[in-house]
């Protein structure tokens, strides 16, 4: 009897061990360990939030600009790093040891990668940047000429993607994302064409929509995807007639609400729509029905606060004749307290991290000296090397610097570098949101 029981005991112990090993094998197959770390040039921030599908899954402390963590179990896929309001996408694969280096600057933050897994992330970032520049191509009014140009750009990007795929040999999990970036940029071209051309379209023109997914949660941090979504909404809204541009935005928000079942996508797309609308149309930011529609559709408290903050900053400047006081210094280190001039003046902003924009502005000023306008070129970088980019021979330009860009952004409503303030000769505001 004892021998019989012992045999059964040994059998059940062996069976338990077998099941345990099977579970552990499954666990190892589906998950993996990885290291994620990096550096940040701004020591102001204390935490990095790690997100998956728009949900915070971990918090990484930042100590003296350095963060990092070893993850024992982490699914392969696309993640997002959130620092304050900025979000950066990163793909983490099996056994990756990835270091991310962030240089945060107003309107011009940069990200670089080192370590195992860096090559595919570098490629994805380069592809995004290239596709962004591609969006500036000229839309021909004739469909055949347009289609030839759009197809050529898409085919060139696909060829680049296929070369890198062969070279780096990435996983199927990663392969989804470069394909999606290329496809949705191309689909945006096709949608946009219908907004600017009266050329007749074949019956199957919109067949590409069968390849789109308006509930793709893991693509919400890619501009290619969000831009396609917004362009699609523009095309849908084109079928209606509006009294004003606010009515159009309200309809687009309602269409978004009806076609997308994904809460995160509705939040991100609606927030981008409202931000682009208010910044692009600062004189039309007080439509109560539009704001209420956005608040009904968007469930993200932080995003709502961000949009409300944009509204407040715009309203503050619209209701005053005088610029709110901020600390600005001249080349000699003197503080500026007045913008009085014998002629009207224009304030514009520039950064050493976007010299092409600065050069463009200086070219414009030199070509328009006959307009008798004085210019205040405000550098927004907290760095002493800004002076090496300027010329003291520009008699109608006063060069200034702020070391506190957050103050400028908040008090003067500076949301991007393409921002101008027109002043009367007495220094009062003539147009707080001037279009140059």
CSV table of C-alpha atoms in Angstrom, one decimal:
chain,number,residue,atom,x,y,z
A,1,UNK,CA,0.0,0.0,0.0
A,2,UNK,CA,2.8,2.4,0.9
A,3,UNK,CA,4.6,1.6,-2.4
A,4,UNK,CA,1.3,2.2,-4.3
A,5,UNK,CA,0.8,5.6,-2.6
A,6,UNK,CA,4.4,6.6,-3.2
A,7,UNK,CA,3.9,5.9,-6.9
A,8,UNK,CA,0.8,8.1,-7.1
A,9,UNK,CA,2.6,10.8,-5.1
A,10,UNK,CA,5.5,10.8,-7.5
A,11,UNK,CA,3.2,10.9,-10.5
A,12,UNK,CA,1.2,13.9,-9.2
A,13,UNK,CA,4.4,15.8,-8.3
A,14,UNK,CA,5.8,15.1,-11.8
A,15,UNK,CA,2.6,16.3,-13.4
A,16,UNK,CA,2.6,19.5,-11.3
A,17,UNK,CA,6.2,20.2,-12.3
A,18,UNK,CA,5.3,19.6,-16.0
A,19,UNK,CA,2.3,22.0,-15.9
A,20,UNK,CA,4.5,24.6,-14.1
A,21,UNK,CA,7.2,24.3,-16.7
A,22,UNK,CA,4.7,24.6,-19.5
A,23,UNK,CA,3.2,27.8,-18.0
A,24,UNK,CA,6.7,29.2,-17.5
A,25,UNK,CA,7.6,28.4,-21.1
A,26,UNK,CA,4.4,30.2,-22.3
A,27,UNK,CA,5.2,33.1,-20.0
A,28,UNK,CA,8.7,33.4,-21.4
A,29,UNK,CA,7.4,33.2,-25.0
A,30,UNK,CA,4.9,36.0,-24.6
A,31,UNK,CA,7.1,38.3,-22.4
A,32,UNK,CA,10.7,39.3,-22.2
A,33,UNK,CA,13.1,41.4,-20.2
A,34,UNK,CA,14.4,44.7,-21.4
A,35,UNK,CA,16.2,47.8,-20.2
A,36,UNK,CA,15.0,51.3,-20.9
A,37,UNK,CA,16.9,54.3,-19.9
A,38,UNK,CA,18.2,57.7,-21.0
A,39,UNK,CA,19.2,61.2,-20.4
A,40,UNK,CA,17.4,64.6,-20.4
A,41,UNK,CA,19.1,67.9,-20.9
A,42,UNK,CA,16.5,69.7,-18.6
A,43,UNK,CA,16.9,68.9,-14.9
A,44,UNK,CA,13.5,70.6,-14.2
A,45,UNK,CA,11.6,67.4,-14.7
A,46,UNK,CA,11.5,64.6,-12.1
A,47,UNK,CA,9.6,61.8,-13.8
A,48,UNK,CA,9.2,60.0,-17.1
A,49,UNK,CA,5.8,58.2,-17.6
A,50,UNK,CA,5.9,55.0,-19.6
A,51,UNK,CA,2.6,54.5,-21.6
A,52,UNK,CA,1.2,51.6,-23.5
A,53,UNK,CA,-2.0,52.1,-25.5
A,54,UNK,CA,-2.3,55.6,-23.9
A,55,UNK,CA,-2.3,54.1,-20.4
A,56,UNK,CA,0.5,54.8,-17.8
A,57,UNK,CA,2.1,51.5,-16.9
A,58,UNK,CA,5.1,52.7,-15.0
A,59,UNK,CA,6.9,55.8,-13.7
A,60,UNK,CA,10.6,56.3,-14.1
A,61,UNK,CA,12.3,58.8,-11.7
A,62,UNK,CA,14.7,61.3,-13.2
A,63,UNK,CA,17.8,61.9,-11.1
A,64,UNK,CA,20.1,64.7,-12.4
A,65,UNK,CA,18.8,64.3,-15.9
A,66,UNK,CA,19.2,60.5,-15.9
A,67,UNK,CA,16.5,57.8,-15.8
A,68,UNK,CA,16.5,54.0,-16.3
A,69,UNK,CA,14.9,50.7,-15.4
A,70,UNK,CA,15.3,47.0,-16.0
A,71,UNK,CA,11.9,45.3,-16.8
A,72,UNK,CA,11.7,41.6,-16.1
A,73,UNK,CA,8.4,41.2,-18.0
A,74,UNK,CA,7.4,43.5,-20.8
A,75,UNK,CA,5.5,42.8,-24.0
A,76,UNK,CA,7.1,43.6,-27.3
A,77,UNK,CA,5.5,46.6,-29.0
A,78,UNK,CA,5.3,50.4,-29.3
A,79,UNK,CA,5.4,52.5,-26.1
A,80,UNK,CA,5.4,56.2,-25.4
A,81,UNK,CA,7.5,58.2,-23.0
A,82,UNK,CA,5.7,61.3,-21.6
A,83,UNK,CA,7.6,64.2,-20.0
A,84,UNK,CA,5.3,67.0,-19.0
A,85,UNK,CA,3.2,67.6,-22.2
A,86,UNK,CA,5.7,66.1,-24.6
A,87,UNK,CA,5.3,62.5,-25.8
A,88,UNK,CA,7.9,60.4,-27.6
A,89,UNK,CA,7.3,57.0,-29.2
A,90,UNK,CA,9.7,54.1,-28.8
A,91,UNK,CA,9.6,50.5,-29.9
A,92,UNK,CA,10.9,47.9,-27.4
A,93,UNK,CA,11.7,44.4,-28.6
A,94,UNK,CA,12.9,41.2,-27.0
A,95,UNK,CA,16.0,41.7,-24.8
A,96,UNK,CA,16.5,45.3,-26.0
A,97,UNK,CA,18.8,47.6,-23.9
A,98,UNK,CA,17.7,50.9,-25.2
A,99,UNK,CA,19.0,54.4,-24.2
A,100,UNK,CA,17.1,57.5,-25.2
A,101,UNK,CA,18.7,60.9,-25.2
A,102,UNK,CA,16.3,63.9,-25.1
A,103,UNK,CA,17.2,67.5,-25.8
A,104,UNK,CA,14.1,69.5,-25.0
A,105,UNK,CA,13.9,73.0,-26.6
A,106,UNK,CA,10.8,75.1,-27.3
A,107,UNK,CA,9.3,73.9,-30.7
A,108,UNK,CA,12.4,72.0,-31.6
A,109,UNK,CA,13.1,69.0,-29.2
A,110,UNK,CA,15.3,66.3,-30.5
A,111,UNK,CA,15.6,62.6,-29.6
A,112,UNK,CA,18.4,60.1,-30.3
A,113,UNK,CA,18.9,56.4,-29.5
A,114,UNK,CA,21.8,54.2,-28.5
A,115,UNK,CA,22.2,50.6,-27.4
A,116,UNK,CA,20.5,47.4,-28.6
A,117,UNK,CA,17.3,48.2,-30.4
A,118,UNK,CA,18.4,51.7,-31.4
A,119,UNK,CA,18.6,51.1,-35.1
A,120,UNK,CA,14.9,50.5,-35.7
A,121,UNK,CA,13.9,53.4,-33.5
A,122,UNK,CA,16.3,55.7,-35.4
A,123,UNK,CA,14.8,54.5,-38.7
A,124,UNK,CA,11.3,55.0,-37.5
A,125,UNK,CA,12.1,58.6,-36.4
A,126,UNK,CA,13.9,59.3,-39.7
A,127,UNK,CA,10.9,58.0,-41.7
A,128,UNK,CA,8.5,60.2,-39.7
A,129,UNK,CA,10.6,63.3,-40.4
A,130,UNK,CA,10.9,62.4,-44.1
A,131,UNK,CA,7.2,61.9,-44.5
A,132,UNK,CA,6.5,65.1,-42.7
A,133,UNK,CA,8.7,67.0,-45.3
A,134,UNK,CA,6.9,65.1,-48.1
A,135,UNK,CA,3.6,66.7,-47.1
A,136,UNK,CA,4.8,69.9,-48.6
A,137,UNK,CA,4.6,68.6,-52.2
A,138,UNK,CA,2.5,70.5,-54.6
A,139,UNK,CA,-1.0,69.2,-55.4
A,140,UNK,CA,-1.6,69.2,-59.1
A,141,UNK,CA,-5.2,69.9,-60.0
A,142,UNK,CA,-5.4,67.2,-62.6
A,143,UNK,CA,-6.0,63.8,-61.0
A,144,UNK,CA,-3.6,61.8,-63.3
A,145,UNK,CA,-0.7,64.2,-62.6
A,146,UNK,CA,-1.4,64.3,-58.9
A,147,UNK,CA,-1.7,60.5,-58.7
A,148,UNK,CA,1.6,60.1,-60.5
A,149,UNK,CA,3.4,62.4,-58.0
A,150,UNK,CA,1.7,60.8,-54.9
A,151,UNK,CA,2.5,57.3,-56.1
A,152,UNK,CA,6.1,58.2,-56.8
A,153,UNK,CA,6.6,59.5,-53.3
A,154,UNK,CA,5.0,56.5,-51.7
A,155,UNK,CA,7.0,54.1,-53.8
A,156,UNK,CA,10.3,55.8,-52.9
A,157,UNK,CA,9.5,55.6,-49.2
A,158,UNK,CA,8.5,51.9,-49.6
A,159,UNK,CA,11.8,51.2,-51.3
A,160,UNK,CA,13.7,52.9,-48.5
A,161,UNK,CA,11.6,50.9,-46.0
A,162,UNK,CA,12.3,47.6,-47.7
A,163,UNK,CA,16.1,48.3,-47.9
A,164,UNK,CA,16.2,49.0,-44.1
A,165,UNK,CA,14.0,45.9,-43.4
A,166,UNK,CA,16.5,43.7,-45.2
A,167,UNK,CA,19.4,45.4,-43.5
A,168,UNK,CA,18.2,45.4,-40.0
A,169,UNK,CA,16.0,42.3,-40.1
A,170,UNK,CA,13.4,43.5,-37.6
A,171,UNK,CA,10.5,41.6,-36.1
A,172,UNK,CA,6.9,41.3,-37.4
A,173,UNK,CA,5.7,43.3,-34.4
A,174,UNK,CA,7.8,46.3,-35.5
A,175,UNK,CA,7.1,45.9,-39.2
A,176,UNK,CA,3.5,47.2,-38.7
A,177,UNK,CA,4.6,50.7,-37.8
A,178,UNK,CA,6.7,51.8,-40.8
A,179,UNK,CA,4.2,50.4,-43.1
A,180,UNK,CA,1.4,52.3,-41.3
A,181,UNK,CA,3.3,55.6,-41.5
A,182,UNK,CA,3.8,55.3,-45.2
A,183,UNK,CA,0.3,54.1,-45.9
A,184,UNK,CA,-1.5,56.8,-43.9
A,185,UNK,CA,0.6,59.6,-45.3
A,186,UNK,CA,-0.3,58.4,-48.8
A,187,UNK,CA,-4.0,58.1,-47.8
A,188,UNK,CA,-3.9,61.7,-46.6
A,189,UNK,CA,-2.7,62.8,-50.0
A,190,UNK,CA,-5.7,61.0,-51.6
A,191,UNK,CA,-8.1,62.6,-49.2
A,192,UNK,CA,-6.6,66.0,-49.5
A,193,UNK,CA,-6.8,66.0,-53.3
A,194,UNK,CA,-10.6,65.9,-53.2
A,195,UNK,CA,-10.6,69.1,-51.1
A,196,UNK,CA,-8.6,71.2,-53.6
A,197,UNK,CA,-9.5,69.8,-57.0
A,198,UNK,CA,-12.8,69.8,-59.0
A,199,UNK,CA,-11.5,67.0,-61.2
A,200,UNK,CA,-14.0,64.2,-61.6
A,201,UNK,CA,-13.2,61.0,-59.6
A,202,UNK,CA,-13.6,57.4,-60.7
A,203,UNK,CA,-16.1,55.3,-58.9
A,204,UNK,CA,-13.5,53.3,-57.0
A,205,UNK,CA,-11.4,56.4,-56.0
A,206,UNK,CA,-12.0,55.9,-52.3
A,207,UNK,CA,-11.4,52.2,-52.3
A,208,UNK,CA,-8.2,52.8,-50.3
A,209,UNK,CA,-10.4,53.5,-47.3
A,210,UNK,CA,-11.0,49.7,-47.0
A,211,UNK,CA,-7.4,49.6,-45.9
A,212,UNK,CA,-7.8,52.2,-43.1
A,213,UNK,CA,-8.7,51.6,-39.5
A,214,UNK,CA,-10.1,54.6,-37.6
A,215,UNK,CA,-9.8,52.7,-34.2
A,216,UNK,CA,-6.1,51.9,-34.3
A,217,UNK,CA,-5.2,52.7,-30.7
A,218,UNK,CA,-1.4,52.1,-31.0
A,219,UNK,CA,-1.0,54.7,-33.8
A,220,UNK,CA,-2.4,57.7,-31.9
A,221,UNK,CA,1.0,59.2,-31.2
A,222,UNK,CA,2.0,59.3,-34.9
A,223,UNK,CA,1.1,62.5,-36.8
A,224,UNK,CA,0.7,60.6,-40.0
A,225,UNK,CA,-2.3,58.8,-38.5
A,226,UNK,CA,-3.8,61.8,-36.8
A,227,UNK,CA,-3.4,64.0,-39.9
A,228,UNK,CA,-5.1,61.3,-42.0
A,229,UNK,CA,-8.0,61.2,-39.5
A,230,UNK,CA,-8.4,65.0,-39.5
A,231,UNK,CA,-8.2,65.2,-43.3
A,232,UNK,CA,-10.8,62.4,-43.6
A,233,UNK,CA,-13.1,64.5,-41.3
A,234,UNK,CA,-12.5,67.5,-43.6
A,235,UNK,CA,-13.7,65.5,-46.6
A,236,UNK,CA,-16.8,64.3,-44.8
A,237,UNK,CA,-17.6,67.8,-43.7
A,238,UNK,CA,-17.2,69.1,-47.2
A,239,UNK,CA,-20.6,67.6,-48.0
A,240,UNK,CA,-22.4,70.3,-45.9
A,241,UNK,CA,-22.8,74.0,-46.0
A,242,UNK,CA,-21.7,76.2,-43.1
A,243,UNK,CA,-22.3,79.8,-41.9
A,244,UNK,CA,-18.8,80.0,-40.4
A,245,UNK,CA,-15.7,78.0,-39.7
A,246,UNK,CA,-16.8,77.2,-36.2
A,247,UNK,CA,-19.8,75.3,-37.5
A,248,UNK,CA,-17.5,73.2,-39.6
A,249,UNK,CA,-15.4,72.3,-36.7
A,250,UNK,CA,-18.5,71.3,-34.6
A,251,UNK,CA,-19.6,69.0,-37.4
A,252,UNK,CA,-16.2,67.4,-37.7
A,253,UNK,CA,-16.2,66.8,-33.9
A,254,UNK,CA,-19.6,65.1,-34.1
A,255,UNK,CA,-18.5,63.0,-37.1
A,256,UNK,CA,-15.5,61.9,-35.0
A,257,UNK,CA,-17.7,61.0,-32.1
A,258,UNK,CA,-19.9,58.9,-34.4
A,259,UNK,CA,-17.3,57.0,-36.3
A,260,UNK,CA,-14.7,56.2,-33.7
A,261,UNK,CA,-15.4,53.9,-30.8
A,262,UNK,CA,-12.0,54.3,-29.3
A,263,UNK,CA,-11.9,56.8,-26.4
A,264,UNK,CA,-8.2,57.5,-26.6
A,265,UNK,CA,-8.3,58.2,-30.3
A,266,UNK,CA,-11.3,60.6,-29.9
A,267,UNK,CA,-9.4,62.4,-27.2
A,268,UNK,CA,-6.2,62.8,-29.1
A,269,UNK,CA,-7.7,63.7,-32.5
A,270,UNK,CA,-10.3,66.2,-30.9
A,271,UNK,CA,-7.5,67.8,-28.9
A,272,UNK,CA,-5.3,68.2,-32.0
A,273,UNK,CA,-8.3,69.6,-33.9
A,274,UNK,CA,-9.0,72.2,-31.2
A,275,UNK,CA,-5.4,73.2,-30.7
A,276,UNK,CA,-4.8,73.7,-34.5
A,277,UNK,CA,-8.1,75.6,-34.8
A,278,UNK,CA,-7.4,78.0,-31.9
A,279,UNK,CA,-3.8,78.6,-32.8
A,280,UNK,CA,-4.6,79.0,-36.5
A,281,UNK,CA,-7.7,81.2,-35.8
A,282,UNK,CA,-7.0,83.1,-32.6
A,283,UNK,CA,-9.7,85.6,-33.4
A,284,UNK,CA,-12.3,82.9,-33.4
A,285,UNK,CA,-11.6,81.1,-30.1
A,286,UNK,CA,-14.7,82.1,-28.1
A,287,UNK,CA,-17.4,80.0,-29.7
A,288,UNK,CA,-19.2,78.5,-26.7
A,289,UNK,CA,-21.0,75.8,-28.7
A,290,UNK,CA,-17.7,74.6,-30.3
A,291,UNK,CA,-16.0,74.5,-26.9
A,292,UNK,CA,-18.9,72.6,-25.3
A,293,UNK,CA,-18.9,70.1,-28.1
A,294,UNK,CA,-15.2,69.4,-27.6
A,295,UNK,CA,-15.7,69.0,-23.8
A,296,UNK,CA,-18.5,66.6,-24.4
A,297,UNK,CA,-16.5,64.4,-26.7
A,298,UNK,CA,-13.1,64.6,-25.0
A,299,UNK,CA,-12.9,62.7,-21.7
A,300,UNK,CA,-9.2,63.5,-20.9
A,301,UNK,CA,-9.0,66.1,-18.1
A,302,UNK,CA,-5.4,67.1,-18.9
A,303,UNK,CA,-6.1,67.7,-22.6
A,304,UNK,CA,-9.1,69.8,-21.7
A,305,UNK,CA,-7.0,71.9,-19.4
A,306,UNK,CA,-4.4,72.4,-22.1
A,307,UNK,CA,-6.9,73.6,-24.6
A,308,UNK,CA,-8.5,75.9,-21.9
A,309,UNK,CA,-5.1,77.3,-21.2
A,310,UNK,CA,-4.6,78.1,-24.9
A,311,UNK,CA,-8.0,79.9,-24.9
A,312,UNK,CA,-7.1,81.9,-21.8
A,313,UNK,CA,-3.7,83.0,-23.3
A,314,UNK,CA,-5.4,84.1,-26.5
A,315,UNK,CA,-8.2,86.0,-24.7
A,316,UNK,CA,-5.8,87.8,-22.4
A,317,UNK,CA,-4.0,89.4,-25.4
A,318,UNK,CA,-7.2,90.1,-27.3
A,319,UNK,CA,-8.6,92.1,-24.4
A,320,UNK,CA,-5.6,94.4,-23.7
A,321,UNK,CA,-3.8,97.2,-25.5
A,322,UNK,CA,-0.6,96.8,-23.7
A,323,UNK,CA,1.8,93.8,-23.8
A,324,UNK,CA,2.1,92.0,-20.4
A,325,UNK,CA,5.5,92.7,-18.9
A,326,UNK,CA,8.2,90.0,-19.3
A,327,UNK,CA,11.9,90.2,-18.7
A,328,UNK,CA,13.8,90.8,-22.0
A,329,UNK,CA,17.5,91.8,-22.3
A,330,UNK,CA,19.5,93.4,-25.1
A,331,UNK,CA,22.8,92.2,-26.5
A,332,UNK,CA,24.5,94.4,-23.9
A,333,UNK,CA,22.5,92.8,-21.1
A,334,UNK,CA,20.2,95.8,-20.5
A,335,UNK,CA,16.6,95.2,-19.6
A,336,UNK,CA,13.9,96.4,-22.1
A,337,UNK,CA,10.9,98.2,-20.6
A,338,UNK,CA,9.3,99.8,-23.6
A,339,UNK,CA,8.6,99.1,-27.3
A,340,UNK,CA,8.1,102.7,-28.3
A,341,UNK,CA,9.4,103.6,-31.8
A,342,UNK,CA,9.1,106.3,-34.5
A,343,UNK,CA,7.4,103.6,-36.6
A,344,UNK,CA,5.2,100.6,-36.2
A,345,UNK,CA,7.1,97.5,-35.0
A,346,UNK,CA,6.8,93.7,-35.3
A,347,UNK,CA,7.9,91.2,-32.6
A,348,UNK,CA,9.0,87.8,-33.8
A,349,UNK,CA,10.7,84.9,-32.1
A,350,UNK,CA,13.6,82.7,-33.1
A,351,UNK,CA,15.8,79.9,-31.8
A,352,UNK,CA,19.3,78.7,-32.4
A,353,UNK,CA,17.7,75.2,-32.8
A,354,UNK,CA,15.8,76.4,-35.9
A,355,UNK,CA,18.2,78.6,-37.8
A,356,UNK,CA,16.5,78.1,-41.2
A,357,UNK,CA,13.5,80.0,-39.8
A,358,UNK,CA,15.7,82.8,-38.4
A,359,UNK,CA,17.5,83.1,-41.8
A,360,UNK,CA,14.1,83.3,-43.6
A,361,UNK,CA,13.0,86.1,-41.3
A,362,UNK,CA,16.2,88.1,-41.8
A,363,UNK,CA,15.9,87.7,-45.6
A,364,UNK,CA,12.3,89.0,-45.4
A,365,UNK,CA,13.4,92.0,-43.3
A,366,UNK,CA,16.2,92.9,-45.8
A,367,UNK,CA,13.8,92.6,-48.8
A,368,UNK,CA,11.2,94.8,-47.1
A,369,UNK,CA,13.1,97.8,-45.7
A,370,UNK,CA,10.9,100.1,-47.7
A,371,UNK,CA,8.0,99.3,-45.4
A,372,UNK,CA,9.6,101.4,-42.6
A,373,UNK,CA,8.8,98.9,-39.8
A,374,UNK,CA,11.1,98.2,-36.8
A,375,UNK,CA,11.6,94.6,-35.8
A,376,UNK,CA,12.3,93.0,-32.4
A,377,UNK,CA,13.9,89.6,-32.8
A,378,UNK,CA,13.4,87.8,-29.5
A,379,UNK,CA,15.6,84.8,-28.9
A,380,UNK,CA,13.9,82.1,-26.8
A,381,UNK,CA,16.9,80.0,-25.8
A,382,UNK,CA,18.5,80.0,-22.4
A,383,UNK,CA,22.0,79.9,-23.9
A,384,UNK,CA,24.8,82.5,-24.2
A,385,UNK,CA,25.8,81.5,-27.8
A,386,UNK,CA,22.7,83.1,-29.4
A,387,UNK,CA,24.7,86.3,-30.1
A,388,UNK,CA,27.0,84.6,-32.6
A,389,UNK,CA,24.1,84.2,-35.1
A,390,UNK,CA,23.2,87.9,-35.2
A,391,UNK,CA,24.5,90.9,-37.1
A,392,UNK,CA,24.8,94.3,-35.4
A,393,UNK,CA,24.6,95.9,-38.9
A,394,UNK,CA,20.8,95.5,-39.0
A,395,UNK,CA,19.8,99.0,-38.1
A,396,UNK,CA,16.0,98.3,-38.1
A,397,UNK,CA,16.3,95.2,-35.9
A,398,UNK,CA,16.6,95.1,-32.1
A,399,UNK,CA,17.9,91.8,-30.8
A,400,UNK,CA,16.5,90.6,-27.5
A,401,UNK,CA,16.6,87.4,-25.4
A,402,UNK,CA,14.4,85.8,-22.8
A,403,UNK,CA,15.8,83.2,-20.4
A,404,UNK,CA,12.3,82.2,-19.3
A,405,UNK,CA,10.4,80.9,-22.4
A,406,UNK,CA,7.5,79.6,-20.2
A,407,UNK,CA,6.8,83.2,-19.2
A,408,UNK,CA,6.8,84.3,-22.8
A,409,UNK,CA,4.5,81.4,-23.9
A,410,UNK,CA,2.1,82.0,-21.1
A,411,UNK,CA,1.8,85.9,-21.2
A,412,UNK,CA,2.2,86.4,-24.9
A,413,UNK,CA,0.6,83.3,-26.2
A,414,UNK,CA,3.5,82.0,-28.2
A,415,UNK,CA,2.6,78.5,-29.4
A,416,UNK,CA,5.1,78.3,-32.3
A,417,UNK,CA,7.8,80.2,-33.9
A,418,UNK,CA,5.6,81.4,-36.7
A,419,UNK,CA,4.1,84.0,-34.4
A,420,UNK,CA,4.1,87.8,-34.8
A,421,UNK,CA,2.9,90.7,-32.8
A,422,UNK,CA,2.3,94.1,-34.5
A,423,UNK,CA,2.7,97.2,-32.3
A,424,UNK,CA,1.7,100.9,-32.7
A,425,UNK,CA,4.6,103.4,-32.6
A,426,UNK,CA,3.6,104.1,-28.9
A,427,UNK,CA,4.2,100.4,-28.1
A,428,UNK,CA,0.6,99.4,-27.7
A,429,UNK,CA,-0.8,96.3,-29.4
A,430,UNK,CA,-2.2,96.8,-32.9
A,431,UNK,CA,-2.6,93.1,-33.8
A,432,UNK,CA,-1.6,90.5,-31.2
A,433,UNK,CA,-1.9,87.7,-33.8
A,434,UNK,CA,-0.5,89.3,-36.9
A,435,UNK,CA,0.0,87.4,-40.1
A,436,UNK,CA,3.2,88.4,-41.8
